[in-house]
PDB file of C-alpha atoms in Angstrom:
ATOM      1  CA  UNK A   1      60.059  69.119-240.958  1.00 48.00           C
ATOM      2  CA  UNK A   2      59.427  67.792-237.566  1.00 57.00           C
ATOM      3  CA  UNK A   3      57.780  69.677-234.815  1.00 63.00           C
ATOM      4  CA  UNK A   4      59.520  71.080-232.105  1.00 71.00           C
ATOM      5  CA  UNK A   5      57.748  71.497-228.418  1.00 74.00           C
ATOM      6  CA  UNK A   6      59.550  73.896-226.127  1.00 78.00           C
ATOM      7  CA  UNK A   7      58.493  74.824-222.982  1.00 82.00           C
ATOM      8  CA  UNK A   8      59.328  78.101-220.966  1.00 83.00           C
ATOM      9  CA  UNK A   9      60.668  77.814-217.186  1.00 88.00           C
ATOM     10  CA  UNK A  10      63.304  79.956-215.224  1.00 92.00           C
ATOM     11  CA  UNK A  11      66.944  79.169-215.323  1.00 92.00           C
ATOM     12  CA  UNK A  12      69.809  80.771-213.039  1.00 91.00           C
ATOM     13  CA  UNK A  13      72.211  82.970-215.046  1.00 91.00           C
ATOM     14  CA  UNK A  14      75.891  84.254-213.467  1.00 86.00           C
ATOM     15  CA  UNK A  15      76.252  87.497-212.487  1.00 76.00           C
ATOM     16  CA  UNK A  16      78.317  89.951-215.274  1.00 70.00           C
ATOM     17  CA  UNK A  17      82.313  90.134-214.446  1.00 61.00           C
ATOM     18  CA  UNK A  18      82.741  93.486-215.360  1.00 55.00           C
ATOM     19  CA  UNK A  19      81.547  96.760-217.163  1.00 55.00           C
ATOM     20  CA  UNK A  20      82.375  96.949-221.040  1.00 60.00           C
ATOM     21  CA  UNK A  21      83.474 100.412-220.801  1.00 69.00           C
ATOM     22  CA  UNK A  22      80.996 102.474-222.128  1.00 82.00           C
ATOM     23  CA  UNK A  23      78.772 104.941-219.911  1.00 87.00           C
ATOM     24  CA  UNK A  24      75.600 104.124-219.214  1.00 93.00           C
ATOM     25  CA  UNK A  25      72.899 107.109-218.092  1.00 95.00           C
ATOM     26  CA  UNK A  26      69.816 105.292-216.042  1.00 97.00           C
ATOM     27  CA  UNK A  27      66.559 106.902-215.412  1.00 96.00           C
ATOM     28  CA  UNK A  28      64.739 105.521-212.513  1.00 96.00           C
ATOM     29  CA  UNK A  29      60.876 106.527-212.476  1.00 96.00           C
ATOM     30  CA  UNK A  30      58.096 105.398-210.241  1.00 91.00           C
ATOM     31  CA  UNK A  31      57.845 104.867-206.550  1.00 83.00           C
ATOM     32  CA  UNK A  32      58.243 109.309-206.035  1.00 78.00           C
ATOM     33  CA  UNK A  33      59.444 109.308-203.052  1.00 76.00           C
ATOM     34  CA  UNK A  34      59.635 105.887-201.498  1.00 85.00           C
ATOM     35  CA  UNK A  35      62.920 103.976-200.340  1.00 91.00           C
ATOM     36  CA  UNK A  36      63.067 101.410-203.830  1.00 93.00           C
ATOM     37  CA  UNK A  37      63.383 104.612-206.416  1.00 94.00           C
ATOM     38  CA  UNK A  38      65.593 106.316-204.031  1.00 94.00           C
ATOM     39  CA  UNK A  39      67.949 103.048-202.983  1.00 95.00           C
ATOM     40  CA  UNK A  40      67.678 102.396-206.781  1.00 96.00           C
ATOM     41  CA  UNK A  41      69.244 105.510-207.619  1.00 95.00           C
ATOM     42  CA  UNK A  42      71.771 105.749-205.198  1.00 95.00           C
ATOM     43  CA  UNK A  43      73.282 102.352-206.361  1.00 95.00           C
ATOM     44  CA  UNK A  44      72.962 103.965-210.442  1.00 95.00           C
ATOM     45  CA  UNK A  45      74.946 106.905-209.342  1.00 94.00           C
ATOM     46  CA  UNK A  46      77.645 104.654-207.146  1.00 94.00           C
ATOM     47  CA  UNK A  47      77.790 102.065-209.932  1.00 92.00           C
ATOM     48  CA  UNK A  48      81.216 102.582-211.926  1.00 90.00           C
ATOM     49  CA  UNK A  49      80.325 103.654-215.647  1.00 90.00           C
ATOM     50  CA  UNK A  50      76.856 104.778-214.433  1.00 93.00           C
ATOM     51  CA  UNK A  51      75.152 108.023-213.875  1.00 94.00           C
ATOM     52  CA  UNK A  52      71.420 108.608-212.490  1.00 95.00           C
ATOM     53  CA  UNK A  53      70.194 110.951-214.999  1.00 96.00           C
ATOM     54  CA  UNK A  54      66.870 112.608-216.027  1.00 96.00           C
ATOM     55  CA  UNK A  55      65.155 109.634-218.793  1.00 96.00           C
ATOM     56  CA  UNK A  56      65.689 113.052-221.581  1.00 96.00           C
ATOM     57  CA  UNK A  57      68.936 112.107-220.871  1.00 96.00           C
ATOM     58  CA  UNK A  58      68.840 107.916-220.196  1.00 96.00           C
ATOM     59  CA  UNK A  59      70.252 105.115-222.496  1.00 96.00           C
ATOM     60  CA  UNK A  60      68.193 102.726-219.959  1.00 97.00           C
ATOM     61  CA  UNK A  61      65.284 103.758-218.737  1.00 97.00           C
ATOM     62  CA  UNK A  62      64.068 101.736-215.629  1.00 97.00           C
ATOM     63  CA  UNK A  63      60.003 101.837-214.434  1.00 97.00           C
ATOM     64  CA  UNK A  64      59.081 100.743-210.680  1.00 96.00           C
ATOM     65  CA  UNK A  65      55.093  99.091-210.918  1.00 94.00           C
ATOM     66  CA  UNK A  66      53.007 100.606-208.827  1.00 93.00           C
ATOM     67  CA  UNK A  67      52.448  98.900-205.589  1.00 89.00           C
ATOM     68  CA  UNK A  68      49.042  96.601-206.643  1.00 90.00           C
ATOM     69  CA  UNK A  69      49.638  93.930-204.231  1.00 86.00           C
ATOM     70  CA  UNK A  70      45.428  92.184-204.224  1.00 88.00           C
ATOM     71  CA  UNK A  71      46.456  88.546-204.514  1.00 88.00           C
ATOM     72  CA  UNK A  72      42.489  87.733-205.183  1.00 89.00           C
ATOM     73  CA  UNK A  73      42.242  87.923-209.314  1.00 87.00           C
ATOM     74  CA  UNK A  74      39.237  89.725-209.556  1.00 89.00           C
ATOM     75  CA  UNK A  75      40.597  92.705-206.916  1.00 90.00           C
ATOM     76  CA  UNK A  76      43.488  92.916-208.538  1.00 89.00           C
ATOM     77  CA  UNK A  77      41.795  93.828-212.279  1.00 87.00           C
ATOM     78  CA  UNK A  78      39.719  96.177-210.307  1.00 89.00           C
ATOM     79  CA  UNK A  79      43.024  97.792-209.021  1.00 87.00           C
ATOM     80  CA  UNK A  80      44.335  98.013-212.601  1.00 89.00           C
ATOM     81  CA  UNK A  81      40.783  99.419-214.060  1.00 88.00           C
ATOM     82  CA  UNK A  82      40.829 101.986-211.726  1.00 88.00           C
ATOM     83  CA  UNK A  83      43.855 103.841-212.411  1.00 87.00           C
ATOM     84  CA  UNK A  84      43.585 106.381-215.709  1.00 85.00           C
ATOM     85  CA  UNK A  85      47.349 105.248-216.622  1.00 85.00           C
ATOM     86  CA  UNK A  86      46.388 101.155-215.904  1.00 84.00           C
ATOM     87  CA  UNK A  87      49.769 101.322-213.834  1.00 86.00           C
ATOM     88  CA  UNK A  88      51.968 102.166-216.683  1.00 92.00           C
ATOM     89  CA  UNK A  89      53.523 105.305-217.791  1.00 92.00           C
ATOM     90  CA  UNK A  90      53.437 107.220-221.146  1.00 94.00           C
ATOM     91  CA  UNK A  91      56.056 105.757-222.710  1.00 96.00           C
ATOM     92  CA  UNK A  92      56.692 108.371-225.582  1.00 95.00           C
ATOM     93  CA  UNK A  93      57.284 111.016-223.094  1.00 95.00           C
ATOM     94  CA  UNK A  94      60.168 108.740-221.123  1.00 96.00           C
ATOM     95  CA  UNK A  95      61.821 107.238-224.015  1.00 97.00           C
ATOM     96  CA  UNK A  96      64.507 109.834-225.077  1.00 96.00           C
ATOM     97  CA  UNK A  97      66.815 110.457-228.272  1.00 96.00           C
ATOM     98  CA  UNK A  98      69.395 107.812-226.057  1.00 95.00           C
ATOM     99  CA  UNK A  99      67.515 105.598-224.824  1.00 97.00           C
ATOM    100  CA  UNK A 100      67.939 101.793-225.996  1.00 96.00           C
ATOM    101  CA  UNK A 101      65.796  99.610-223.339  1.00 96.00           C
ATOM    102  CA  UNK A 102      63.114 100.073-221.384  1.00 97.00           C
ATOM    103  CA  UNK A 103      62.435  97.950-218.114  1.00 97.00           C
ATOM    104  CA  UNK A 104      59.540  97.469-215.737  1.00 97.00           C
ATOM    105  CA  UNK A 105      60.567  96.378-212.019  1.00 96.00           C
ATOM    106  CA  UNK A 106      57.464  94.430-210.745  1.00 96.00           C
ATOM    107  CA  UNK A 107      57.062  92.666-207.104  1.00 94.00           C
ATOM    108  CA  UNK A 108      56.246  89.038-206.831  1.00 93.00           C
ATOM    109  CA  UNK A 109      55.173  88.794-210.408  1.00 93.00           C
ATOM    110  CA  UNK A 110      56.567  85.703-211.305  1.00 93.00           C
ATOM    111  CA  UNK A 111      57.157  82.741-209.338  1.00 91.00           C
ATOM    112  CA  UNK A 112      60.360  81.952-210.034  1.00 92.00           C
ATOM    113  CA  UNK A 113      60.868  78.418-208.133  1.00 89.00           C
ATOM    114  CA  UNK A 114      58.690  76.223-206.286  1.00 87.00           C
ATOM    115  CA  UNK A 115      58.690  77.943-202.813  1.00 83.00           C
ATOM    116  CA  UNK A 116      58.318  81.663-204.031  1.00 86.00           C
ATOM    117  CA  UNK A 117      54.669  82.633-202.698  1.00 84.00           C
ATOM    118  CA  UNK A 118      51.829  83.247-204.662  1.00 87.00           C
ATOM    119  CA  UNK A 119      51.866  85.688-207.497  1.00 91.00           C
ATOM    120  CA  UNK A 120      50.320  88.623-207.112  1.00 92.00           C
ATOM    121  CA  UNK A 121      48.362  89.053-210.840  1.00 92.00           C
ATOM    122  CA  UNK A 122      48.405  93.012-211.140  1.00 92.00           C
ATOM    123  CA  UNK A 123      51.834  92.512-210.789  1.00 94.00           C
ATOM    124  CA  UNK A 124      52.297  89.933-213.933  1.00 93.00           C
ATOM    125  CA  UNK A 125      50.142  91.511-215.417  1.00 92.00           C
ATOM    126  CA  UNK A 126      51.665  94.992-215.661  1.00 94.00           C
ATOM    127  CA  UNK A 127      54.865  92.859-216.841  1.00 94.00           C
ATOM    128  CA  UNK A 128      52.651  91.398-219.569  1.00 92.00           C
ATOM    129  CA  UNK A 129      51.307  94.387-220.894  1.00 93.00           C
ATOM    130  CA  UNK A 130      54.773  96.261-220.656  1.00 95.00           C
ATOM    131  CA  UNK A 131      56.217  93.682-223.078  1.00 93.00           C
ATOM    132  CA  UNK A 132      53.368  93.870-225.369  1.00 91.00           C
ATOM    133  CA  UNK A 133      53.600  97.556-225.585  1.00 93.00           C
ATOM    134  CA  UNK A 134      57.796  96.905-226.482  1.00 93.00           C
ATOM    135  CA  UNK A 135      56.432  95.671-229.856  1.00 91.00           C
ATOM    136  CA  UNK A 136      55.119  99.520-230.832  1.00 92.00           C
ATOM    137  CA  UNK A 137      58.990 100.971-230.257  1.00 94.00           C
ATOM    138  CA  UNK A 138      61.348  99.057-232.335  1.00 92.00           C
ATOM    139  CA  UNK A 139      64.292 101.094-231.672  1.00 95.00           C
ATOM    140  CA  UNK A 140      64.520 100.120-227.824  1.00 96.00           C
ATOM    141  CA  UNK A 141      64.424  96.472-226.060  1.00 96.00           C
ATOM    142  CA  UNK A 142      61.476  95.714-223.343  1.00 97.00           C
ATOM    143  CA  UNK A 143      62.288  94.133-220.497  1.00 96.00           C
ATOM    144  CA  UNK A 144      60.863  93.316-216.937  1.00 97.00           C
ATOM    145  CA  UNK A 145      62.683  92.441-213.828  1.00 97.00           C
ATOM    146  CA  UNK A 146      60.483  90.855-211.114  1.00 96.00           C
ATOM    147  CA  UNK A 147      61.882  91.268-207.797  1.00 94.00           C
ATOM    148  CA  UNK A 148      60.640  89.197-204.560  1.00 91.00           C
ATOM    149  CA  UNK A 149      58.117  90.545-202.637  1.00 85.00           C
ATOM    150  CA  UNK A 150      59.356  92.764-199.789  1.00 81.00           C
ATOM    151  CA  UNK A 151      61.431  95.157-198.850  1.00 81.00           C
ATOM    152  CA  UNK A 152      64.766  95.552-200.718  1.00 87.00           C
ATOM    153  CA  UNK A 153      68.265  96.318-199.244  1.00 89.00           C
ATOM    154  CA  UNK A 154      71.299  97.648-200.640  1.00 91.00           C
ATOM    155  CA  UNK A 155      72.995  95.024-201.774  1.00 91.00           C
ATOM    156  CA  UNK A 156      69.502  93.896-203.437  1.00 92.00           C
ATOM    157  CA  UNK A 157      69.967  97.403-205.440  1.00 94.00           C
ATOM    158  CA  UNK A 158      73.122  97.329-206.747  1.00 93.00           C
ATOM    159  CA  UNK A 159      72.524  93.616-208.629  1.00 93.00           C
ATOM    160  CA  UNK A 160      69.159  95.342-209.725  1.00 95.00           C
ATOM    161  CA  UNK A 161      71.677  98.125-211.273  1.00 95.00           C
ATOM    162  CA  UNK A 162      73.251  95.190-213.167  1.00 93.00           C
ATOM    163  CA  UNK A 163      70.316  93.415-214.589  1.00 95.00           C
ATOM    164  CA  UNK A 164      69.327  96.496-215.733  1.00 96.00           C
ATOM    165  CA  UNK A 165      72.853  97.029-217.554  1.00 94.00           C
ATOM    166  CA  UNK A 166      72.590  93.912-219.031  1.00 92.00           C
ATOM    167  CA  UNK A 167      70.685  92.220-222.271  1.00 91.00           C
ATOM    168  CA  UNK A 168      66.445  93.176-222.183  1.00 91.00           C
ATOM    169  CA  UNK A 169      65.026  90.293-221.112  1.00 92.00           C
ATOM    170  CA  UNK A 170      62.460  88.570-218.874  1.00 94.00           C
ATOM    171  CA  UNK A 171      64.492  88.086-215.741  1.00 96.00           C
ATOM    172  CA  UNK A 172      64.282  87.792-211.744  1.00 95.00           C
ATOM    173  CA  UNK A 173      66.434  88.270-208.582  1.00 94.00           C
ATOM    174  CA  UNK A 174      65.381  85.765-205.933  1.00 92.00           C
ATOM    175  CA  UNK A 175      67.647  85.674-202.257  1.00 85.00           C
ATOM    176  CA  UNK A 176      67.411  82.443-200.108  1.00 74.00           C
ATOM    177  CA  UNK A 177      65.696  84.934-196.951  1.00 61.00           C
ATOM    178  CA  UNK A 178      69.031  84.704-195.010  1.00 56.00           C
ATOM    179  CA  UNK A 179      69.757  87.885-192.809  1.00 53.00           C
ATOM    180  CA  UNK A 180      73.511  87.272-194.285  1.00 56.00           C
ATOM    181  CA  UNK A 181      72.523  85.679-197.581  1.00 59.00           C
ATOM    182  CA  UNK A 182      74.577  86.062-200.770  1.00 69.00           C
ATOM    183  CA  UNK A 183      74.120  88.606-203.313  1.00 79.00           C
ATOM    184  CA  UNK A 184      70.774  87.951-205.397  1.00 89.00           C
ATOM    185  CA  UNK A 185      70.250  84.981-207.459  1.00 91.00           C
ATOM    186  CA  UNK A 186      69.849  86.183-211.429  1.00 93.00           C
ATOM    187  CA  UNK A 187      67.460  84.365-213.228  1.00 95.00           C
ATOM    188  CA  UNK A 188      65.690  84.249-216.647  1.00 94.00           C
ATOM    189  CA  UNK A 189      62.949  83.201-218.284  1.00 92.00           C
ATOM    190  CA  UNK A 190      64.210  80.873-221.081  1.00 90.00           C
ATOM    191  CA  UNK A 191      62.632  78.290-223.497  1.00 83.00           C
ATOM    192  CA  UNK A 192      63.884  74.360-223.720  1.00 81.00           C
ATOM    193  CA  UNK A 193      63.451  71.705-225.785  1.00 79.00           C
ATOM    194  CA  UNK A 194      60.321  69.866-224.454  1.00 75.00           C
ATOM    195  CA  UNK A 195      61.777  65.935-223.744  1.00 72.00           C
ATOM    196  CA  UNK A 196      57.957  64.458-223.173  1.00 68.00           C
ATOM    197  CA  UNK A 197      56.481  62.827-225.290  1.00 61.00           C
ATOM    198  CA  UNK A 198      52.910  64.250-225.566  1.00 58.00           C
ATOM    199  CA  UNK A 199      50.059  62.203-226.216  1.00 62.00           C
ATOM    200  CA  UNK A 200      48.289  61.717-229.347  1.00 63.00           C
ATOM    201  CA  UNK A 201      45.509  63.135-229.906  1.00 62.00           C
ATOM    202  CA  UNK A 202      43.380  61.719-233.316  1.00 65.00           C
ATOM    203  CA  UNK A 203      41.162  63.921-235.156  1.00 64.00           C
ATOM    204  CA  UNK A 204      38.266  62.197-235.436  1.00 68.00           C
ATOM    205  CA  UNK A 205      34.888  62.908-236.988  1.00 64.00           C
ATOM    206  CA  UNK A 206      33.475  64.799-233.541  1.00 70.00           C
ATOM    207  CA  UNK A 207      37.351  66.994-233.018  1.00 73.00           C
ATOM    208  CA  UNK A 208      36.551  68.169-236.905  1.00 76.00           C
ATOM    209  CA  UNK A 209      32.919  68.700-236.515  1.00 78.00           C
ATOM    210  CA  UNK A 210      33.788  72.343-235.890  1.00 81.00           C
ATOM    211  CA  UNK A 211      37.181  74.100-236.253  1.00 83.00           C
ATOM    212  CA  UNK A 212      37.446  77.610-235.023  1.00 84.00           C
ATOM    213  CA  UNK A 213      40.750  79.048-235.741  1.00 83.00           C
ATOM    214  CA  UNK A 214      41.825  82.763-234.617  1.00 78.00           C
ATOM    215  CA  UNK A 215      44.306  84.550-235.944  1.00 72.00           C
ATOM    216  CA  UNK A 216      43.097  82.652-239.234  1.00 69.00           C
ATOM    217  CA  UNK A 217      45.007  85.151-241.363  1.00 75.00           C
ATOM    218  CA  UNK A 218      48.347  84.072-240.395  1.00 77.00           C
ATOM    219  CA  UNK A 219      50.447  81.360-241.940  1.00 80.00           C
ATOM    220  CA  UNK A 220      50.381  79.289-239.386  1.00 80.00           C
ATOM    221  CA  UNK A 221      46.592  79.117-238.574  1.00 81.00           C
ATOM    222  CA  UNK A 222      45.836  78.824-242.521  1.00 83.00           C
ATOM    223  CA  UNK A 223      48.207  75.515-242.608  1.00 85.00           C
ATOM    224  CA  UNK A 224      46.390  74.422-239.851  1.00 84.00           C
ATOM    225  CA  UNK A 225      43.095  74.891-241.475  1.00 85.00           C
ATOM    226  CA  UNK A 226      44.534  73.341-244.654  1.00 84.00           C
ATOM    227  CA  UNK A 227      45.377  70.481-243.003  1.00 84.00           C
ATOM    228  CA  UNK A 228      41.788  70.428-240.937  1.00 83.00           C
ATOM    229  CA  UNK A 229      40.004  70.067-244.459  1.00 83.00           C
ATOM    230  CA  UNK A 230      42.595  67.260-245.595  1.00 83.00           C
ATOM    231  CA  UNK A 231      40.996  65.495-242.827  1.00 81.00           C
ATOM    232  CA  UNK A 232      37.227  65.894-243.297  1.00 81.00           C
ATOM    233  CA  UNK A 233      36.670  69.142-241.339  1.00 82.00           C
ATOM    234  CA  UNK A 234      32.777  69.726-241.886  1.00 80.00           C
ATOM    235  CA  UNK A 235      32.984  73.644-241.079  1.00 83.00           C
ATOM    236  CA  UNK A 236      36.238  75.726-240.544  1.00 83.00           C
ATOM    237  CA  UNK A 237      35.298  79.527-238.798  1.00 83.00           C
ATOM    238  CA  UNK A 238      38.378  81.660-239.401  1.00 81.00           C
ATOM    239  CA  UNK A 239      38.728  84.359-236.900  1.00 79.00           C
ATOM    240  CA  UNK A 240      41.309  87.644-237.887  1.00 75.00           C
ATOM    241  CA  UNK A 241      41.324  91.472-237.648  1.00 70.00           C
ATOM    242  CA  UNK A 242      42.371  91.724-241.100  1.00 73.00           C
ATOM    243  CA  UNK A 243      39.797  89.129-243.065  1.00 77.00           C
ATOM    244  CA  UNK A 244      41.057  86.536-245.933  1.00 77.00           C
ATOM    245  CA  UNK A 245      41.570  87.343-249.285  1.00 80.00           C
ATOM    246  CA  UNK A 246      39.205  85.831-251.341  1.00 81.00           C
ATOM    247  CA  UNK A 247      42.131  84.407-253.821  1.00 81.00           C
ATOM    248  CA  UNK A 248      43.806  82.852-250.842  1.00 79.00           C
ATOM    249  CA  UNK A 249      40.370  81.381-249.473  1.00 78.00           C
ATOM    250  CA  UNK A 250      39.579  79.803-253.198  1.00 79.00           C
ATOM    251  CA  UNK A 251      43.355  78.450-252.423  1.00 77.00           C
ATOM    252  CA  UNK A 252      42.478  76.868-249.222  1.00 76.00           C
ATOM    253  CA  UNK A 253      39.211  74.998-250.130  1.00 68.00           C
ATOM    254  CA  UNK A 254      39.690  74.511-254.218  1.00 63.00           C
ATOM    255  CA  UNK A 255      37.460  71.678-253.900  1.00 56.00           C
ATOM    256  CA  UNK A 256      35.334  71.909-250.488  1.00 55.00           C
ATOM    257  CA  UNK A 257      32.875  74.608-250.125  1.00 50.00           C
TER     258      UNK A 257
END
């Protein structure tokens, strides 16, 4: 089968029309005391269908990131390493018998389109780590919402309230910095089909010299390694948490040792 290249950017989404009906409980944690959590709030409990509950009691639990602002890279893991909780909370304790998704509302995480500033990394990489954690809880959806950097007003609050009411995903509100600007722009973090064409790269003797694979366990990376000794690899290092069976290794190199 042929190979596929997709490549991830940010495409605009419309706004929901309307509510589906159901009730919706949101949880808003993070930010005690300061004007996001409590504008946040505010626009849950105003929102029609929606009540600002306890998480105990929250089918969508929403998380604001700590403030870790350090644009410089090596400040910001500093920031990160020095908190006990690395910026996150304990999940089991604010996932409750309703909840189905869990979000993390970061700052200037992402950048979104060409003229949003640089990205602050503690941010994106709070985001990163929340969605990695999402894999260990299979019975709720992970998602982040990065917001732009600054302070947010109501109108900013209530589409939050929507994202949050919609699908898990990786998505973003971005305004165009108008005093009188329209509501939010929704975005999301898609894949497409890449359209380049992407330039060939032969394995010659020197690329096959040495092949280091990691994850080598997976299906993927042993395919790849199978097809690295169809073409003269000299020495293939497989790297994997969870080792090779020796049955599958005989499989991989019946006749190259």
């Amino acid at each position: 089968a042929a190979l596929t290249v997709a490549v991830e950017d940010w495409q605009q989404t419309p706004s929901p029309t309307s509510a589906n009906g159901t009730r919706n409980g949101i949880a808003i944690l993070g930010d005690t005391g300061g004007t996001l959590a409590q504008l946040l709030t505010d626009a849950a409990s105003t929102r029609r269908g929606c009540d600002a509950v306890p998480p105990s009691e929250a089918d969508i639990v929403a998380v604001i990131a700590p403030a870790l602002n350090q644009r410089d890279l090596t400040e910001a893991i500093e920031q990160i390493a020095d908190r006990s909780d690395v910026g996150l909370p304990d999940y089991t304790a604010i996932i409750g018998p309703r909840c189905r998704a869990v979000w993390l509302i970061t700052a200037g995480g992402e950048r979104v389109r060409p003229g949003d500033a640089a990205v602050r990394p503690a941010q994106a990489a709070l985001a990163a780590m929340h969605r990695s954690v999402g894999f260990e809880f299979g019975d709720q959806s992970f998602g982040t919402l990065d917001l732009p950097a600054g302070e947010v007003d109501e109108r900013s609050a209530a589409a939050v309230v929507d994202v949050l009411l919609g699908n898990a995903g990786a998505m973003a509100l971005r305004t165009n910095g108008a005093p009188h600007d329209a509501a939010p722009r929704r975005f999301a973090r898609t894949l497409r089909k890449c359209r380049d064409s992407a330039d060939r790269r032969p394995l010659d003797a020197a690329a096959l010299e040495n092949v280091v694979i990691t994850g080598g366990s997976g299906a993927i990376c042993l395919r790849y390694a199978q097809y690295s000794v169809e073409h003269g690899a000299r020495r293939i290092i497989l790297l994997s948490r969870n080792g090779l069976a020796p049955e599958v290794l005989s499989q991989l190199t019946p006749r190259h040792r």
